[in-house]
Amino acid sequence: MPSTPPKSVTFYRPGEYSPEESVGYLMRQVLSSVVNQADARLVDWDLTHAQWLPLFKLRADASHTVASLARTLDTDPGAMTRSLDRLEAKGLVVRERSTTDRRVVHLRLTTEGQRVADQVPPVLAGVLNGHLAGFTKAEWQTLLQLLTRMLANGEAMRASTTPTTNE
């Protein structure tokens, strides 16, 4: 079923736009704070955001290629390749050529990679809980619902502006 674009609203006006009241700016600042705090707590495992994020995703879903992981993480395939090169050099990830299609290379965590990747969820939980200090459970649930709605609105906008092809 096709998505319908959300009803247009006018919360922001160009002449009155300030970053301090911008949802996008504030979300970016929160994300930056979460990443910086997670990086600081994962320094003992010699991981940066560009490394712990792919490890985290491979831990959750092992069926990835470089291209699919780059798409999932919304990053440039070249940057993903460089991160994976570092993870491979550390002995955390291996690339395995598909036995059915030589063009496809699958990614797999090593035993050490799994051990290190297991450190990421507790760190992220602690960092996110710290950022949510003082929130009630209801407020947390509301925040999740509002962000999910914003994502759905963005997807509907994208779908309504994506040209369709006639095949």
mmCIF file of C-alpha atoms in Angstrom:
data_model
loop_
_atom_site.group_PDB
_atom_site.id
_atom_site.type_symbol
_atom_site.label_atom_id
_atom_site.label_comp_id
_atom_site.label_asym_id
_atom_site.label_seq_id
_atom_site.Cartn_x
_atom_site.Cartn_y
_atom_site.Cartn_z
ATOM 1 C CA MET A 1 0.000 0.000 0.000
ATOM 2 C CA PRO A 2 1.533 3.348 -1.034
ATOM 3 C CA SER A 3 2.316 5.877 1.680
ATOM 4 C CA THR A 4 0.473 9.158 1.580
ATOM 5 C CA PRO A 5 2.494 12.242 2.363
ATOM 6 C CA PRO A 6 1.746 13.674 5.801
ATOM 7 C CA LYS A 7 -0.409 16.769 6.128
ATOM 8 C CA SER A 8 1.821 19.804 5.801
ATOM 9 C CA VAL A 9 2.414 21.933 8.901
ATOM 10 C CA THR A 10 4.290 25.176 9.421
ATOM 11 C CA PHE A 11 6.215 24.984 12.680
ATOM 12 C CA TYR A 12 9.305 26.557 11.109
ATOM 13 C CA ARG A 13 9.495 29.745 9.075
ATOM 14 C CA PRO A 14 12.679 30.705 7.195
ATOM 15 C CA GLY A 15 13.028 34.157 8.771
ATOM 16 C CA GLU A 16 12.476 32.815 12.286
ATOM 17 C CA TYR A 17 14.541 29.625 12.102
ATOM 18 C CA SER A 18 17.059 29.116 14.914
ATOM 19 C CA PRO A 19 19.162 26.014 15.557
ATOM 20 C CA GLU A 20 18.302 25.994 19.261
ATOM 21 C CA GLU A 21 14.660 25.284 18.356
ATOM 22 C CA SER A 22 15.365 23.004 15.387
ATOM 23 C CA VAL A 23 14.338 19.389 15.902
ATOM 24 C CA GLY A 24 16.970 18.306 13.364
ATOM 25 C CA TYR A 25 19.749 20.276 15.027
ATOM 26 C CA LEU A 26 18.816 19.001 18.483
ATOM 27 C CA MET A 27 18.581 15.381 17.265
ATOM 28 C CA ARG A 28 22.020 15.762 15.666
ATOM 29 C CA GLN A 29 23.427 17.188 18.913
ATOM 30 C CA VAL A 30 21.924 14.317 20.938
ATOM 31 C CA LEU A 31 23.287 11.750 18.470
ATOM 32 C CA SER A 32 26.714 13.374 18.616
ATOM 33 C CA SER A 33 26.637 13.255 22.420
ATOM 34 C CA VAL A 34 25.599 9.571 22.405
ATOM 35 C CA VAL A 35 28.373 8.665 19.933
ATOM 36 C CA ASN A 36 31.017 10.640 21.848
ATOM 37 C CA GLN A 37 30.048 9.035 25.155
ATOM 38 C CA ALA A 38 29.982 5.550 23.601
ATOM 39 C CA ASP A 39 33.377 6.155 21.965
ATOM 40 C CA ALA A 40 34.816 7.248 25.330
ATOM 41 C CA ARG A 41 33.505 4.084 26.998
ATOM 42 C CA LEU A 42 34.686 1.772 24.203
ATOM 43 C CA VAL A 43 38.223 3.160 24.115
ATOM 44 C CA ASP A 44 39.426 0.191 26.225
ATOM 45 C CA TRP A 45 38.480 -2.056 23.293
ATOM 46 C CA ASP A 46 40.214 0.291 20.818
ATOM 47 C CA LEU A 47 36.964 0.996 18.963
ATOM 48 C CA THR A 48 35.694 4.133 17.297
ATOM 49 C CA HIS A 49 32.118 4.779 16.165
ATOM 50 C CA ALA A 50 33.107 3.795 12.618
ATOM 51 C CA GLN A 51 34.179 0.415 14.034
ATOM 52 C CA TRP A 52 31.796 -0.392 16.877
ATOM 53 C CA LEU A 53 28.706 0.348 14.793
ATOM 54 C CA PRO A 54 29.451 -2.302 12.125
ATOM 55 C CA LEU A 55 30.431 -4.759 14.882
ATOM 56 C CA PHE A 56 27.125 -4.082 16.619
ATOM 57 C CA LYS A 57 25.161 -4.625 13.398
ATOM 58 C CA LEU A 58 27.067 -7.810 12.528
ATOM 59 C CA ARG A 59 26.413 -9.091 16.046
ATOM 60 C CA ALA A 60 22.669 -8.518 15.565
ATOM 61 C CA ASP A 61 22.508 -9.813 11.978
ATOM 62 C CA ALA A 62 25.410 -11.812 10.614
ATOM 63 C CA SER A 63 24.124 -11.933 7.022
ATOM 64 C CA HIS A 64 25.844 -8.900 5.565
ATOM 65 C CA THR A 65 28.057 -7.984 2.664
ATOM 66 C CA VAL A 66 30.055 -4.742 2.606
ATOM 67 C CA ALA A 67 27.419 -3.123 0.373
ATOM 68 C CA SER A 68 24.451 -4.252 2.475
ATOM 69 C CA LEU A 69 26.133 -3.144 5.698
ATOM 70 C CA ALA A 70 26.934 0.254 4.171
ATOM 71 C CA ARG A 71 23.275 0.611 3.095
ATOM 72 C CA THR A 72 21.991 -0.476 6.511
ATOM 73 C CA LEU A 73 24.263 1.997 8.275
ATOM 74 C CA ASP A 74 23.652 4.720 5.684
ATOM 75 C CA THR A 75 27.328 5.209 4.983
ATOM 76 C CA ASP A 76 29.580 5.352 1.958
ATOM 77 C CA PRO A 77 30.735 1.880 0.797
ATOM 78 C CA GLY A 78 34.322 3.148 0.583
ATOM 79 C CA ALA A 79 34.237 4.361 4.187
ATOM 80 C CA MET A 80 32.675 1.051 5.213
ATOM 81 C CA THR A 81 35.460 -0.843 3.436
ATOM 82 C CA ARG A 82 38.092 1.182 5.316
ATOM 83 C CA SER A 83 36.378 0.496 8.673
ATOM 84 C CA LEU A 84 36.165 -3.201 7.857
ATOM 85 C CA ASP A 85 39.835 -3.218 6.830
ATOM 86 C CA ARG A 86 40.696 -1.933 10.324
ATOM 87 C CA LEU A 87 38.389 -4.465 11.987
ATOM 88 C CA GLU A 88 39.911 -7.251 9.902
ATOM 89 C CA ALA A 89 43.446 -6.123 10.815
ATOM 90 C CA LYS A 90 42.420 -6.301 14.491
ATOM 91 C CA GLY A 91 41.192 -9.861 13.963
ATOM 92 C CA LEU A 92 37.557 -8.984 14.680
ATOM 93 C CA VAL A 93 35.986 -9.524 11.238
ATOM 94 C CA VAL A 94 36.708 -11.839 8.324
ATOM 95 C CA ARG A 95 35.572 -11.618 4.739
ATOM 96 C CA GLU A 96 34.420 -14.877 3.158
ATOM 97 C CA ARG A 97 33.808 -15.236 -0.553
ATOM 98 C CA SER A 98 30.454 -16.799 -1.393
ATOM 99 C CA THR A 99 30.625 -20.353 -2.650
ATOM 100 C CA THR A 100 27.685 -19.718 -4.998
ATOM 101 C CA ASP A 101 28.636 -16.291 -6.376
ATOM 102 C CA ARG A 102 32.307 -15.307 -6.462
ATOM 103 C CA ARG A 103 31.380 -11.613 -6.702
ATOM 104 C CA VAL A 104 29.781 -11.704 -3.246
ATOM 105 C CA VAL A 105 31.869 -11.416 -0.108
ATOM 106 C CA HIS A 106 30.148 -12.109 3.214
ATOM 107 C CA LEU A 107 31.250 -10.613 6.518
ATOM 108 C CA ARG A 108 31.584 -12.661 9.690
ATOM 109 C CA LEU A 109 32.659 -11.830 13.218
ATOM 110 C CA THR A 110 35.574 -13.845 14.514
ATOM 111 C CA THR A 111 35.388 -15.323 18.013
ATOM 112 C CA GLU A 112 37.299 -12.284 19.265
ATOM 113 C CA GLY A 113 35.023 -10.030 17.200
ATOM 114 C CA GLN A 114 31.987 -11.581 18.869
ATOM 115 C CA ARG A 115 33.569 -11.057 22.305
ATOM 116 C CA VAL A 116 34.300 -7.396 21.537
ATOM 117 C CA ALA A 117 30.902 -6.846 19.874
ATOM 118 C CA ASP A 118 29.267 -8.179 23.060
ATOM 119 C CA GLN A 119 30.694 -5.118 24.867
ATOM 120 C CA VAL A 120 28.744 -2.666 22.712
ATOM 121 C CA PRO A 121 25.117 -3.237 23.885
ATOM 122 C CA PRO A 122 25.847 -2.679 27.597
ATOM 123 C CA VAL A 123 27.783 0.479 26.750
ATOM 124 C CA LEU A 124 24.990 1.794 24.503
ATOM 125 C CA ALA A 125 22.359 0.949 27.124
ATOM 126 C CA GLY A 126 24.319 2.850 29.761
ATOM 127 C CA VAL A 127 24.904 5.860 27.510
ATOM 128 C CA LEU A 128 21.276 6.041 26.371
ATOM 129 C CA ASN A 129 19.981 5.580 29.913
ATOM 130 C CA GLY A 130 22.253 8.425 30.991
ATOM 131 C CA HIS A 131 20.804 10.662 28.276
ATOM 132 C CA LEU A 132 17.291 9.708 29.397
ATOM 133 C CA ALA A 133 17.925 10.484 33.072
ATOM 134 C CA GLY A 134 14.847 12.084 34.599
ATOM 135 C CA PHE A 135 12.479 10.804 31.907
ATOM 136 C CA THR A 136 9.514 8.720 32.993
ATOM 137 C CA LYS A 137 8.809 5.454 31.223
ATOM 138 C CA ALA A 138 5.773 7.112 29.611
ATOM 139 C CA GLU A 139 7.931 10.007 28.361
ATOM 140 C CA TRP A 140 10.470 7.543 26.933
ATOM 141 C CA GLN A 141 7.682 5.659 25.148
ATOM 142 C CA THR A 142 6.267 8.939 23.826
ATOM 143 C CA LEU A 143 9.696 9.981 22.564
ATOM 144 C CA LEU A 144 10.052 6.663 20.715
ATOM 145 C CA GLN A 145 6.591 7.072 19.180
ATOM 146 C CA LEU A 146 7.264 10.642 18.083
ATOM 147 C CA LEU A 147 10.623 9.766 16.507
ATOM 148 C CA THR A 148 9.037 6.766 14.767
ATOM 149 C CA ARG A 149 6.320 9.051 13.401
ATOM 150 C CA MET A 150 8.935 11.530 12.160
ATOM 151 C CA LEU A 151 10.750 8.695 10.370
ATOM 152 C CA ALA A 152 7.491 7.533 8.782
ATOM 153 C CA ASN A 153 6.750 11.112 7.660
ATOM 154 C CA GLY A 154 10.217 11.359 6.136
ATOM 155 C CA GLU A 155 9.749 8.043 4.336
ATOM 156 C CA ALA A 156 6.372 9.185 2.993
ATOM 157 C CA MET A 157 7.953 12.438 1.761
ATOM 158 C CA ARG A 158 10.785 10.491 0.109
ATOM 159 C CA ALA A 159 8.358 8.071 -1.526
ATOM 160 C CA SER A 160 6.210 10.906 -2.867
ATOM 161 C CA THR A 161 9.214 12.623 -4.490
ATOM 162 C CA THR A 162 10.939 9.495 -5.839
ATOM 163 C CA PRO A 163 10.363 9.239 -9.572
ATOM 164 C CA THR A 164 8.662 6.040 -10.650
ATOM 165 C CA THR A 165 9.986 4.108 -13.598
ATOM 166 C CA ASN A 166 7.806 2.651 -16.285
ATOM 167 C CA GLU A 167 9.070 -0.772 -17.198
#
